[in-house]
Amino acid sequence: MRVVMFGYQTWGHRTLQALLNSGHDVVLAVTHPESDHAYEKIWSDSVAELAEANGVPVLLRNRPDDDLLLTLKEVEPDLIVANNWRTWIPPEIFTLPRRGILNVHDSLLPAYAGFSPLIWALINDEKEVGVTAHMMNAELDAGDIVVQRAIPVGPADTTTDLFHRTVDLIAPIVAEALDLIASGRTDWTPQDRSKASFFHKRSIEDGNIDWTWPAEDIERLVRAQSDPYPNAFTHYRGERVRILKASVSKGVYGGTPGRVFIREGEGIVIVAGAEARRGRSHGLVIERVRTQDGTDLPADEVFKAMGGYLSRQP
């Protein structure tokens, strides 16, 4: 088959490499220009560089335009394969290849369509995550499923851990999907739209800790915002403090959410939870932090005295 690839960052890079290894004819790669967005500067293996190194023509676009549509008509692809393409693909493009567009998405669709699915899934205490290859239609991440693979989420996993395990699924999933499509199969599995969820792109503010959340939720937020992602953060005495390592307290503590309360084990307990005033909530034990100047420290070197509050604002 003649294949065009739409993709960006490491997800797109892995997809293009799988296509190059597939034996199919990769006739064009379309990718985004480099970005300064915090979440797009990480996992940023270059699709353009890989394509150029393998003699594949490259087009840089923020979104499809008439020139791109004309080029696609000229190269006459049988299939377009997309992964981490960040903007809408109009119907005149996804109906152009005779075998359609195969989109690869790092969630177990129909859940977690949209952006940053691994982060959102970890925050929400999902027990498994995965990768789905599906045929694109007019609704984002809603087309029939061709191949889907899941991995378990462990109690100490970070988003970084989940990224490395799910990105390794891309090559075998793309290879299997290409074989199925090339064989003439079209009997794919429709998504159950009653189970669909759609999430927005994350920004720095999404890591700002809300101390009315239960400590269990905040602990998962800290793991979800693991390096190299922008870390979960709070404010203490006018400065931003990023939380690198935390756990749920063994003890149950009462008071006002955000209160720097007591030492426990290797860390400092922060009162957490909307019901904390009733004395029925566990706190968050902060164990390691990163200060505003980028220094990593044990929490007890920052929170040296008990008392005071952590907050969402300086």
PDB file of N, CA and C in Angstrom, residues 168-268:
ATOM      1  N   ASP A 168       5.809   1.555  23.532  1.00  0.00           N
ATOM      2  CA  ASP A 168       6.354   0.309  22.981  1.00  0.00           C
ATOM      3  C   ASP A 168       5.283  -0.545  22.307  1.00  0.00           C
ATOM      4  N   LEU A 169       4.006  -0.214  22.538  1.00  0.00           N
ATOM      5  CA  LEU A 169       2.915  -0.944  21.877  1.00  0.00           C
ATOM      6  C   LEU A 169       2.659  -0.441  20.459  1.00  0.00           C
ATOM      7  N   ILE A 170       3.164   0.744  20.139  1.00  0.00           N
ATOM      8  CA  ILE A 170       2.811   1.359  18.855  1.00  0.00           C
ATOM      9  C   ILE A 170       3.254   0.506  17.677  1.00  0.00           C
ATOM     10  N   ALA A 171       4.512   0.079  17.669  1.00  0.00           N
ATOM     11  CA  ALA A 171       5.027  -0.665  16.511  1.00  0.00           C
ATOM     12  C   ALA A 171       4.236  -1.948  16.251  1.00  0.00           C
ATOM     13  N   PRO A 172       4.028  -2.816  17.265  1.00  0.00           N
ATOM     14  CA  PRO A 172       3.263  -4.036  16.970  1.00  0.00           C
ATOM     15  C   PRO A 172       1.810  -3.767  16.606  1.00  0.00           C
ATOM     16  N   ILE A 173       1.201  -2.751  17.192  1.00  0.00           N
ATOM     17  CA  ILE A 173      -0.191  -2.429  16.861  1.00  0.00           C
ATOM     18  C   ILE A 173      -0.293  -1.926  15.427  1.00  0.00           C
ATOM     19  N   VAL A 174       0.617  -1.036  15.019  1.00  0.00           N
ATOM     20  CA  VAL A 174       0.602  -0.535  13.640  1.00  0.00           C
ATOM     21  C   VAL A 174       0.837  -1.678  12.664  1.00  0.00           C
ATOM     22  N   ALA A 175       1.783  -2.549  12.956  1.00  0.00           N
ATOM     23  CA  ALA A 175       2.069  -3.675  12.050  1.00  0.00           C
ATOM     24  C   ALA A 175       0.852  -4.578  11.895  1.00  0.00           C
ATOM     25  N   GLU A 176       0.211  -4.906  13.026  1.00  0.00           N
ATOM     26  CA  GLU A 176      -0.969  -5.780  12.956  1.00  0.00           C
ATOM     27  C   GLU A 176      -2.107  -5.107  12.202  1.00  0.00           C
ATOM     28  N   ALA A 177      -2.339  -3.817  12.487  1.00  0.00           N
ATOM     29  CA  ALA A 177      -3.424  -3.107  11.811  1.00  0.00           C
ATOM     30  C   ALA A 177      -3.185  -3.024  10.310  1.00  0.00           C
ATOM     31  N   LEU A 178      -1.943  -2.758   9.899  1.00  0.00           N
ATOM     32  CA  LEU A 178      -1.639  -2.697   8.463  1.00  0.00           C
ATOM     33  C   LEU A 178      -1.909  -4.037   7.785  1.00  0.00           C
ATOM     34  N   ASP A 179      -1.524  -5.116   8.441  1.00  0.00           N
ATOM     35  CA  ASP A 179      -1.768  -6.445   7.860  1.00  0.00           C
ATOM     36  C   ASP A 179      -3.264  -6.697   7.686  1.00  0.00           C
ATOM     37  N   LEU A 180      -4.050  -6.304   8.697  1.00  0.00           N
ATOM     38  CA  LEU A 180      -5.495  -6.521   8.621  1.00  0.00           C
ATOM     39  C   LEU A 180      -6.119  -5.675   7.515  1.00  0.00           C
ATOM     40  N   ILE A 181      -5.701  -4.429   7.413  1.00  0.00           N
ATOM     41  CA  ILE A 181      -6.258  -3.543   6.385  1.00  0.00           C
ATOM     42  C   ILE A 181      -5.841  -4.013   4.992  1.00  0.00           C
ATOM     43  N   ALA A 182      -4.568  -4.396   4.834  1.00  0.00           N
ATOM     44  CA  ALA A 182      -4.084  -4.866   3.528  1.00  0.00           C
ATOM     45  C   ALA A 182      -4.780  -6.145   3.085  1.00  0.00           C
ATOM     46  N   SER A 183      -5.250  -6.929   4.056  1.00  0.00           N
ATOM     47  CA  SER A 183      -5.934  -8.190   3.718  1.00  0.00           C
ATOM     48  C   SER A 183      -7.340  -7.969   3.171  1.00  0.00           C
ATOM     49  N   GLY A 184      -7.818  -6.723   3.274  1.00  0.00           N
ATOM     50  CA  GLY A 184      -9.164  -6.424   2.795  1.00  0.00           C
ATOM     51  C   GLY A 184     -10.218  -6.411   3.878  1.00  0.00           C
ATOM     52  N   ARG A 185      -9.828  -6.661   5.118  1.00  0.00           N
ATOM     53  CA  ARG A 185     -10.786  -6.653   6.226  1.00  0.00           C
ATOM     54  C   ARG A 185     -11.400  -5.272   6.388  1.00  0.00           C
ATOM     55  N   THR A 186     -12.685  -5.239   6.702  1.00  0.00           N
ATOM     56  CA  THR A 186     -13.370  -3.984   7.023  1.00  0.00           C
ATOM     57  C   THR A 186     -14.348  -4.160   8.179  1.00  0.00           C
ATOM     58  N   ASP A 187     -14.376  -5.350   8.772  1.00  0.00           N
ATOM     59  CA  ASP A 187     -15.355  -5.657   9.824  1.00  0.00           C
ATOM     60  C   ASP A 187     -14.812  -5.256  11.201  1.00  0.00           C
ATOM     61  N   TRP A 188     -14.609  -3.949  11.367  1.00  0.00           N
ATOM     62  CA  TRP A 188     -14.032  -3.465  12.608  1.00  0.00           C
ATOM     63  C   TRP A 188     -15.076  -3.347  13.705  1.00  0.00           C
ATOM     64  N   THR A 189     -14.630  -3.123  14.932  1.00  0.00           N
ATOM     65  CA  THR A 189     -15.512  -3.089  16.103  1.00  0.00           C
ATOM     66  C   THR A 189     -15.973  -1.663  16.385  1.00  0.00           C
ATOM     67  N   PRO A 190     -17.274  -1.391  16.289  1.00  0.00           N
ATOM     68  CA  PRO A 190     -17.750  -0.033  16.605  1.00  0.00           C
ATOM     69  C   PRO A 190     -17.503   0.313  18.073  1.00  0.00           C
ATOM     70  N   GLN A 191     -17.202   1.577  18.340  1.00  0.00           N
ATOM     71  CA  GLN A 191     -17.067   2.021  19.726  1.00  0.00           C
ATOM     72  C   GLN A 191     -18.440   2.169  20.375  1.00  0.00           C
ATOM     73  N   ASP A 192     -18.502   1.834  21.651  1.00  0.00           N
ATOM     74  CA  ASP A 192     -19.715   2.045  22.444  1.00  0.00           C
ATOM     75  C   ASP A 192     -19.707   3.495  22.907  1.00  0.00           C
ATOM     76  N   ARG A 193     -20.438   4.340  22.230  1.00  0.00           N
ATOM     77  CA  ARG A 193     -20.373   5.773  22.505  1.00  0.00           C
ATOM     78  C   ARG A 193     -20.970   6.131  23.865  1.00  0.00           C
ATOM     79  N   SER A 194     -21.743   5.235  24.473  1.00  0.00           N
ATOM     80  CA  SER A 194     -22.261   5.508  25.813  1.00  0.00           C
ATOM     81  C   SER A 194     -21.152   5.487  26.862  1.00  0.00           C
ATOM     82  N   LYS A 195     -19.990   4.921  26.499  1.00  0.00           N
ATOM     83  CA  LYS A 195     -18.857   4.843  27.421  1.00  0.00           C
ATOM     84  C   LYS A 195     -17.752   5.838  27.067  1.00  0.00           C
ATOM     85  N   ALA A 196     -18.040   6.749  26.152  1.00  0.00           N
ATOM     86  CA  ALA A 196     -17.021   7.679  25.679  1.00  0.00           C
ATOM     87  C   ALA A 196     -16.769   8.804  26.684  1.00  0.00           C
ATOM     88  N   SER A 197     -15.525   9.246  26.739  1.00  0.00           N
ATOM     89  CA  SER A 197     -15.170  10.451  27.495  1.00  0.00           C
ATOM     90  C   SER A 197     -14.126  11.207  26.686  1.00  0.00           C
ATOM     91  N   PHE A 198     -14.108  12.521  26.838  1.00  0.00           N
ATOM     92  CA  PHE A 198     -13.247  13.372  26.015  1.00  0.00           C
ATOM     93  C   PHE A 198     -12.583  14.400  26.918  1.00  0.00           C
ATOM     94  N   PHE A 199     -11.247  14.499  26.840  1.00  0.00           N
ATOM     95  CA  PHE A 199     -10.486  15.355  27.751  1.00  0.00           C
ATOM     96  C   PHE A 199      -9.709  16.425  26.996  1.00  0.00           C
ATOM     97  N   HIS A 200      -9.589  17.602  27.641  1.00  0.00           N
ATOM     98  CA  HIS A 200      -8.879  18.710  27.013  1.00  0.00           C
ATOM     99  C   HIS A 200      -7.370  18.581  27.191  1.00  0.00           C
ATOM    100  N   LYS A 201      -6.629  19.367  26.409  1.00  0.00           N
ATOM    101  CA  LYS A 201      -5.181  19.444  26.527  1.00  0.00           C
ATOM    102  C   LYS A 201      -4.816  20.016  27.891  1.00  0.00           C
ATOM    103  N   ARG A 202      -3.789  19.459  28.531  1.00  0.00           N
ATOM    104  CA  ARG A 202      -3.385  19.947  29.837  1.00  0.00           C
ATOM    105  C   ARG A 202      -2.511  21.194  29.713  1.00  0.00           C
ATOM    106  N   SER A 203      -2.591  22.025  30.743  1.00  0.00           N
ATOM    107  CA  SER A 203      -1.748  23.209  30.838  1.00  0.00           C
ATOM    108  C   SER A 203      -1.084  23.211  32.209  1.00  0.00           C
ATOM    109  N   ILE A 204      -0.196  24.148  32.429  1.00  0.00           N
ATOM    110  CA  ILE A 204       0.508  24.227  33.706  1.00  0.00           C
ATOM    111  C   ILE A 204      -0.478  24.317  34.870  1.00  0.00           C
ATOM    112  N   GLU A 205      -1.546  25.105  34.713  1.00  0.00           N
ATOM    113  CA  GLU A 205      -2.496  25.315  35.804  1.00  0.00           C
ATOM    114  C   GLU A 205      -3.179  24.018  36.240  1.00  0.00           C
ATOM    115  N   ASP A 206      -3.251  23.033  35.351  1.00  0.00           N
ATOM    116  CA  ASP A 206      -3.882  21.760  35.711  1.00  0.00           C
ATOM    117  C   ASP A 206      -3.079  20.985  36.748  1.00  0.00           C
ATOM    118  N   GLY A 207      -1.839  21.385  36.987  1.00  0.00           N
ATOM    119  CA  GLY A 207      -1.036  20.756  38.019  1.00  0.00           C
ATOM    120  C   GLY A 207      -1.060  21.489  39.349  1.00  0.00           C
ATOM    121  N   ASN A 208      -1.865  22.550  39.452  1.00  0.00           N
ATOM    122  CA  ASN A 208      -1.973  23.343  40.679  1.00  0.00           C
ATOM    123  C   ASN A 208      -2.834  22.575  41.681  1.00  0.00           C
ATOM    124  N   ILE A 209      -2.258  22.156  42.785  1.00  0.00           N
ATOM    125  CA  ILE A 209      -2.928  21.249  43.716  1.00  0.00           C
ATOM    126  C   ILE A 209      -4.087  21.939  44.431  1.00  0.00           C
ATOM    127  N   ASP A 210      -5.218  21.250  44.428  1.00  0.00           N
ATOM    128  CA  ASP A 210      -6.395  21.675  45.182  1.00  0.00           C
ATOM    129  C   ASP A 210      -6.439  20.826  46.449  1.00  0.00           C
ATOM    130  N   TRP A 211      -6.174  21.447  47.588  1.00  0.00           N
ATOM    131  CA  TRP A 211      -6.049  20.685  48.834  1.00  0.00           C
ATOM    132  C   TRP A 211      -7.377  20.190  49.377  1.00  0.00           C
ATOM    133  N   THR A 212      -8.488  20.564  48.726  1.00  0.00           N
ATOM    134  CA  THR A 212      -9.775  19.962  49.104  1.00  0.00           C
ATOM    135  C   THR A 212      -9.963  18.594  48.447  1.00  0.00           C
ATOM    136  N   TRP A 213      -9.102  18.242  47.500  1.00  0.00           N
ATOM    137  CA  TRP A 213      -9.135  16.881  46.959  1.00  0.00           C
ATOM    138  C   TRP A 213      -8.718  15.904  48.066  1.00  0.00           C
ATOM    139  N   PRO A 214      -9.223  14.673  48.033  1.00  0.00           N
ATOM    140  CA  PRO A 214      -8.712  13.656  48.948  1.00  0.00           C
ATOM    141  C   PRO A 214      -7.224  13.414  48.719  1.00  0.00           C
ATOM    142  N   ALA A 215      -6.512  13.064  49.778  1.00  0.00           N
ATOM    143  CA  ALA A 215      -5.065  12.830  49.666  1.00  0.00           C
ATOM    144  C   ALA A 215      -4.753  11.771  48.620  1.00  0.00           C
ATOM    145  N   GLU A 216      -5.611  10.765  48.489  1.00  0.00           N
ATOM    146  CA  GLU A 216      -5.374   9.706  47.502  1.00  0.00           C
ATOM    147  C   GLU A 216      -5.356  10.276  46.087  1.00  0.00           C
ATOM    148  N   ASP A 217      -6.254  11.225  45.817  1.00  0.00           N
ATOM    149  CA  ASP A 217      -6.308  11.848  44.487  1.00  0.00           C
ATOM    150  C   ASP A 217      -5.083  12.728  44.243  1.00  0.00           C
ATOM    151  N   ILE A 218      -4.664  13.459  45.272  1.00  0.00           N
ATOM    152  CA  ILE A 218      -3.504  14.330  45.105  1.00  0.00           C
ATOM    153  C   ILE A 218      -2.241  13.503  44.896  1.00  0.00           C
ATOM    154  N   GLU A 219      -2.127  12.388  45.608  1.00  0.00           N
ATOM    155  CA  GLU A 219      -0.953  11.515  45.424  1.00  0.00           C
ATOM    156  C   GLU A 219      -0.881  11.011  43.993  1.00  0.00           C
ATOM    157  N   ARG A 220      -2.017  10.678  43.396  1.00  0.00           N
ATOM    158  CA  ARG A 220      -2.010  10.232  41.996  1.00  0.00           C
ATOM    159  C   ARG A 220      -1.673  11.390  41.061  1.00  0.00           C
ATOM    160  N   LEU A 221      -2.136  12.608  41.395  1.00  0.00           N
ATOM    161  CA  LEU A 221      -1.776  13.774  40.592  1.00  0.00           C
ATOM    162  C   LEU A 221      -0.267  13.968  40.584  1.00  0.00           C
ATOM    163  N   VAL A 222       0.377  13.788  41.730  1.00  0.00           N
ATOM    164  CA  VAL A 222       1.835  13.920  41.804  1.00  0.00           C
ATOM    165  C   VAL A 222       2.500  12.884  40.898  1.00  0.00           C
ATOM    166  N   ARG A 223       2.029  11.640  40.938  1.00  0.00           N
ATOM    167  CA  ARG A 223       2.601  10.602  40.061  1.00  0.00           C
ATOM    168  C   ARG A 223       2.277  10.873  38.591  1.00  0.00           C
ATOM    169  N   ALA A 224       1.112  11.446  38.340  1.00  0.00           N
ATOM    170  CA  ALA A 224       0.722  11.748  36.960  1.00  0.00           C
ATOM    171  C   ALA A 224       1.578  12.859  36.367  1.00  0.00           C
ATOM    172  N   GLN A 225       2.064  13.768  37.218  1.00  0.00           N
ATOM    173  CA  GLN A 225       2.864  14.891  36.743  1.00  0.00           C
ATOM    174  C   GLN A 225       4.348  14.662  37.026  1.00  0.00           C
ATOM    175  N   SER A 226       4.786  13.446  36.813  1.00  0.00           N
ATOM    176  CA  SER A 226       6.174  13.061  37.063  1.00  0.00           C
ATOM    177  C   SER A 226       7.109  13.689  36.033  1.00  0.00           C
ATOM    178  N   ASP A 227       8.373  13.894  36.430  1.00  0.00           N
ATOM    179  CA  ASP A 227       9.375  14.332  35.452  1.00  0.00           C
ATOM    180  C   ASP A 227       9.374  13.383  34.252  1.00  0.00           C
ATOM    181  N   PRO A 228       9.477  13.884  33.012  1.00  0.00           N
ATOM    182  CA  PRO A 228       9.770  15.262  32.619  1.00  0.00           C
ATOM    183  C   PRO A 228       8.528  16.138  32.424  1.00  0.00           C
ATOM    184  N   TYR A 229       7.335  15.651  32.827  1.00  0.00           N
ATOM    185  CA  TYR A 229       6.143  16.491  32.747  1.00  0.00           C
ATOM    186  C   TYR A 229       6.254  17.640  33.749  1.00  0.00           C
ATOM    187  N   PRO A 230       5.550  18.748  33.494  1.00  0.00           N
ATOM    188  CA  PRO A 230       5.498  19.818  34.499  1.00  0.00           C
ATOM    189  C   PRO A 230       4.886  19.274  35.791  1.00  0.00           C
ATOM    190  N   ASN A 231       5.591  19.412  36.893  1.00  0.00           N
ATOM    191  CA  ASN A 231       5.180  18.755  38.137  1.00  0.00           C
ATOM    192  C   ASN A 231       3.946  19.400  38.751  1.00  0.00           C
ATOM    193  N   ALA A 232       3.241  18.601  39.571  1.00  0.00           N
ATOM    194  CA  ALA A 232       2.195  19.161  40.426  1.00  0.00           C
ATOM    195  C   ALA A 232       2.847  20.157  41.378  1.00  0.00           C
ATOM    196  N   PHE A 233       2.138  21.229  41.676  1.00  0.00           N
ATOM    197  CA  PHE A 233       2.757  22.277  42.482  1.00  0.00           C
ATOM    198  C   PHE A 233       1.756  22.914  43.429  1.00  0.00           C
ATOM    199  N   THR A 234       2.298  23.647  44.388  1.00  0.00           N
ATOM    200  CA  THR A 234       1.510  24.412  45.342  1.00  0.00           C
ATOM    201  C   THR A 234       2.307  25.660  45.689  1.00  0.00           C
ATOM    202  N   HIS A 235       1.751  26.513  46.534  1.00  0.00           N
ATOM    203  CA  HIS A 235       2.448  27.729  46.941  1.00  0.00           C
ATOM    204  C   HIS A 235       2.614  27.745  48.455  1.00  0.00           C
ATOM    205  N   TYR A 236       3.811  28.145  48.874  1.00  0.00           N
ATOM    206  CA  TYR A 236       4.138  28.203  50.294  1.00  0.00           C
ATOM    207  C   TYR A 236       4.951  29.462  50.554  1.00  0.00           C
ATOM    208  N   ARG A 237       4.392  30.324  51.404  1.00  0.00           N
ATOM    209  CA  ARG A 237       5.063  31.583  51.755  1.00  0.00           C
ATOM    210  C   ARG A 237       5.451  32.389  50.520  1.00  0.00           C
ATOM    211  N   GLY A 238       4.528  32.428  49.569  1.00  0.00           N
ATOM    212  CA  GLY A 238       4.699  33.274  48.398  1.00  0.00           C
ATOM    213  C   GLY A 238       5.481  32.666  47.257  1.00  0.00           C
ATOM    214  N   GLU A 239       5.999  31.449  47.420  1.00  0.00           N
ATOM    215  CA  GLU A 239       6.787  30.829  46.359  1.00  0.00           C
ATOM    216  C   GLU A 239       6.140  29.529  45.881  1.00  0.00           C
ATOM    217  N   ARG A 240       6.369  29.221  44.619  1.00  0.00           N
ATOM    218  CA  ARG A 240       5.865  27.965  44.058  1.00  0.00           C
ATOM    219  C   ARG A 240       6.780  26.820  44.472  1.00  0.00           C
ATOM    220  N   VAL A 241       6.165  25.744  44.937  1.00  0.00           N
ATOM    221  CA  VAL A 241       6.900  24.546  45.325  1.00  0.00           C
ATOM    222  C   VAL A 241       6.334  23.378  44.527  1.00  0.00           C
ATOM    223  N   ARG A 242       7.189  22.701  43.794  1.00  0.00           N
ATOM    224  CA  ARG A 242       6.760  21.529  43.020  1.00  0.00           C
ATOM    225  C   ARG A 242       6.940  20.261  43.851  1.00  0.00           C
ATOM    226  N   ILE A 243       5.951  19.384  43.779  1.00  0.00           N
ATOM    227  CA  ILE A 243       5.947  18.167  44.586  1.00  0.00           C
ATOM    228  C   ILE A 243       6.455  17.009  43.728  1.00  0.00           C
ATOM    229  N   LEU A 244       7.567  16.417  44.131  1.00  0.00           N
ATOM    230  CA  LEU A 244       8.195  15.345  43.360  1.00  0.00           C
ATOM    231  C   LEU A 244       7.829  13.960  43.878  1.00  0.00           C
ATOM    232  N   LYS A 245       7.642  13.848  45.177  1.00  0.00           N
ATOM    233  CA  LYS A 245       7.327  12.543  45.763  1.00  0.00           C
ATOM    234  C   LYS A 245       6.408  12.749  46.949  1.00  0.00           C
ATOM    235  N   ALA A 246       5.350  11.941  47.017  1.00  0.00           N
ATOM    236  CA  ALA A 246       4.382  12.065  48.101  1.00  0.00           C
ATOM    237  C   ALA A 246       3.693  10.729  48.307  1.00  0.00           C
ATOM    238  N   SER A 247       3.035  10.594  49.446  1.00  0.00           N
ATOM    239  CA  SER A 247       2.284   9.383  49.741  1.00  0.00           C
ATOM    240  C   SER A 247       1.102   9.758  50.617  1.00  0.00           C
ATOM    241  N   VAL A 248       0.175   8.835  50.776  1.00  0.00           N
ATOM    242  CA  VAL A 248      -0.977   9.056  51.639  1.00  0.00           C
ATOM    243  C   VAL A 248      -0.570   8.723  53.073  1.00  0.00           C
ATOM    244  N   SER A 249      -0.951   9.568  54.001  1.00  0.00           N
ATOM    245  CA  SER A 249      -0.540   9.374  55.391  1.00  0.00           C
ATOM    246  C   SER A 249      -1.134   8.105  55.979  1.00  0.00           C
ATOM    247  N   LYS A 250      -0.411   7.529  56.913  1.00  0.00           N
ATOM    248  CA  LYS A 250      -0.950   6.394  57.663  1.00  0.00           C
ATOM    249  C   LYS A 250      -2.003   6.879  58.653  1.00  0.00           C
ATOM    250  N   GLY A 251      -1.749   8.035  59.263  1.00  0.00           N
ATOM    251  CA  GLY A 251      -2.692   8.579  60.230  1.00  0.00           C
ATOM    252  C   GLY A 251      -3.837   9.321  59.574  1.00  0.00           C
ATOM    253  N   VAL A 252      -4.891   9.554  60.370  1.00  0.00           N
ATOM    254  CA  VAL A 252      -6.037  10.349  59.948  1.00  0.00           C
ATOM    255  C   VAL A 252      -5.959  11.680  60.693  1.00  0.00           C
ATOM    256  N   TYR A 253      -6.079  12.778  59.933  1.00  0.00           N
ATOM    257  CA  TYR A 253      -5.832  14.096  60.512  1.00  0.00           C
ATOM    258  C   TYR A 253      -6.991  15.033  60.205  1.00  0.00           C
ATOM    259  N   GLY A 254      -7.305  15.891  61.161  1.00  0.00           N
ATOM    260  CA  GLY A 254      -8.393  16.836  60.975  1.00  0.00           C
ATOM    261  C   GLY A 254      -7.899  18.260  60.919  1.00  0.00           C
ATOM    262  N   GLY A 255      -8.704  19.119  60.311  1.00  0.00           N
ATOM    263  CA  GLY A 255      -8.356  20.526  60.250  1.00  0.00           C
ATOM    264  C   GLY A 255      -8.746  21.148  58.934  1.00  0.00           C
ATOM    265  N   THR A 256      -7.987  22.143  58.516  1.00  0.00           N
ATOM    266  CA  THR A 256      -8.264  22.890  57.297  1.00  0.00           C
ATOM    267  C   THR A 256      -7.366  22.404  56.169  1.00  0.00           C
ATOM    268  N   PRO A 257      -7.938  22.074  54.997  1.00  0.00           N
ATOM    269  CA  PRO A 257      -7.122  21.606  53.881  1.00  0.00           C
ATOM    270  C   PRO A 257      -5.996  22.591  53.550  1.00  0.00           C
ATOM    271  N   GLY A 258      -4.794  22.035  53.346  1.00  0.00           N
ATOM    272  CA  GLY A 258      -3.629  22.840  53.028  1.00  0.00           C
ATOM    273  C   GLY A 258      -2.748  23.153  54.220  1.00  0.00           C
ATOM    274  N   ARG A 259      -3.176  22.804  55.429  1.00  0.00           N
ATOM    275  CA  ARG A 259      -2.389  23.100  56.630  1.00  0.00           C
ATOM    276  C   ARG A 259      -1.143  22.223  56.710  1.00  0.00           C
ATOM    277  N   VAL A 260       0.013  22.849  56.912  1.00  0.00           N
ATOM    278  CA  VAL A 260       1.254  22.116  57.176  1.00  0.00           C
ATOM    279  C   VAL A 260       1.168  21.658  58.629  1.00  0.00           C
ATOM    280  N   PHE A 261       1.039  20.325  58.846  1.00  0.00           N
ATOM    281  CA  PHE A 261       0.531  19.877  60.132  1.00  0.00           C
ATOM    282  C   PHE A 261       1.541  19.153  61.022  1.00  0.00           C
ATOM    283  N   ILE A 262       2.131  18.056  60.520  1.00  0.00           N
ATOM    284  CA  ILE A 262       2.876  17.177  61.428  1.00  0.00           C
ATOM    285  C   ILE A 262       3.863  16.333  60.630  1.00  0.00           C
ATOM    286  N   ARG A 263       4.941  15.927  61.271  1.00  0.00           N
ATOM    287  CA  ARG A 263       5.874  15.002  60.628  1.00  0.00           C
ATOM    288  C   ARG A 263       5.325  13.590  60.705  1.00  0.00           C
ATOM    289  N   GLU A 264       5.524  12.850  59.609  1.00  0.00           N
ATOM    290  CA  GLU A 264       5.194  11.425  59.615  1.00  0.00           C
ATOM    291  C   GLU A 264       6.192  10.714  58.719  1.00  0.00           C
ATOM    292  N   GLY A 265       6.890   9.734  59.276  1.00  0.00           N
ATOM    293  CA  GLY A 265       7.886   9.012  58.502  1.00  0.00           C
ATOM    294  C   GLY A 265       8.952   9.945  57.965  1.00  0.00           C
ATOM    295  N   GLU A 266       9.193   9.898  56.630  1.00  0.00           N
ATOM    296  CA  GLU A 266      10.227  10.709  55.998  1.00  0.00           C
ATOM    297  C   GLU A 266       9.696  12.026  55.451  1.00  0.00           C
ATOM    298  N   GLY A 267       8.454  12.380  55.807  1.00  0.00           N
ATOM    299  CA  GLY A 267       7.890  13.581  55.202  1.00  0.00           C
ATOM    300  C   GLY A 267       7.062  14.412  56.155  1.00  0.00           C
ATOM    301  N   ILE A 268       6.349  15.360  55.545  1.00  0.00           N
ATOM    302  CA  ILE A 268       5.523  16.310  56.273  1.00  0.00           C
ATOM    303  C   ILE A 268       4.078  16.140  55.813  1.00  0.00           C
TER     304      ILE A 268
END
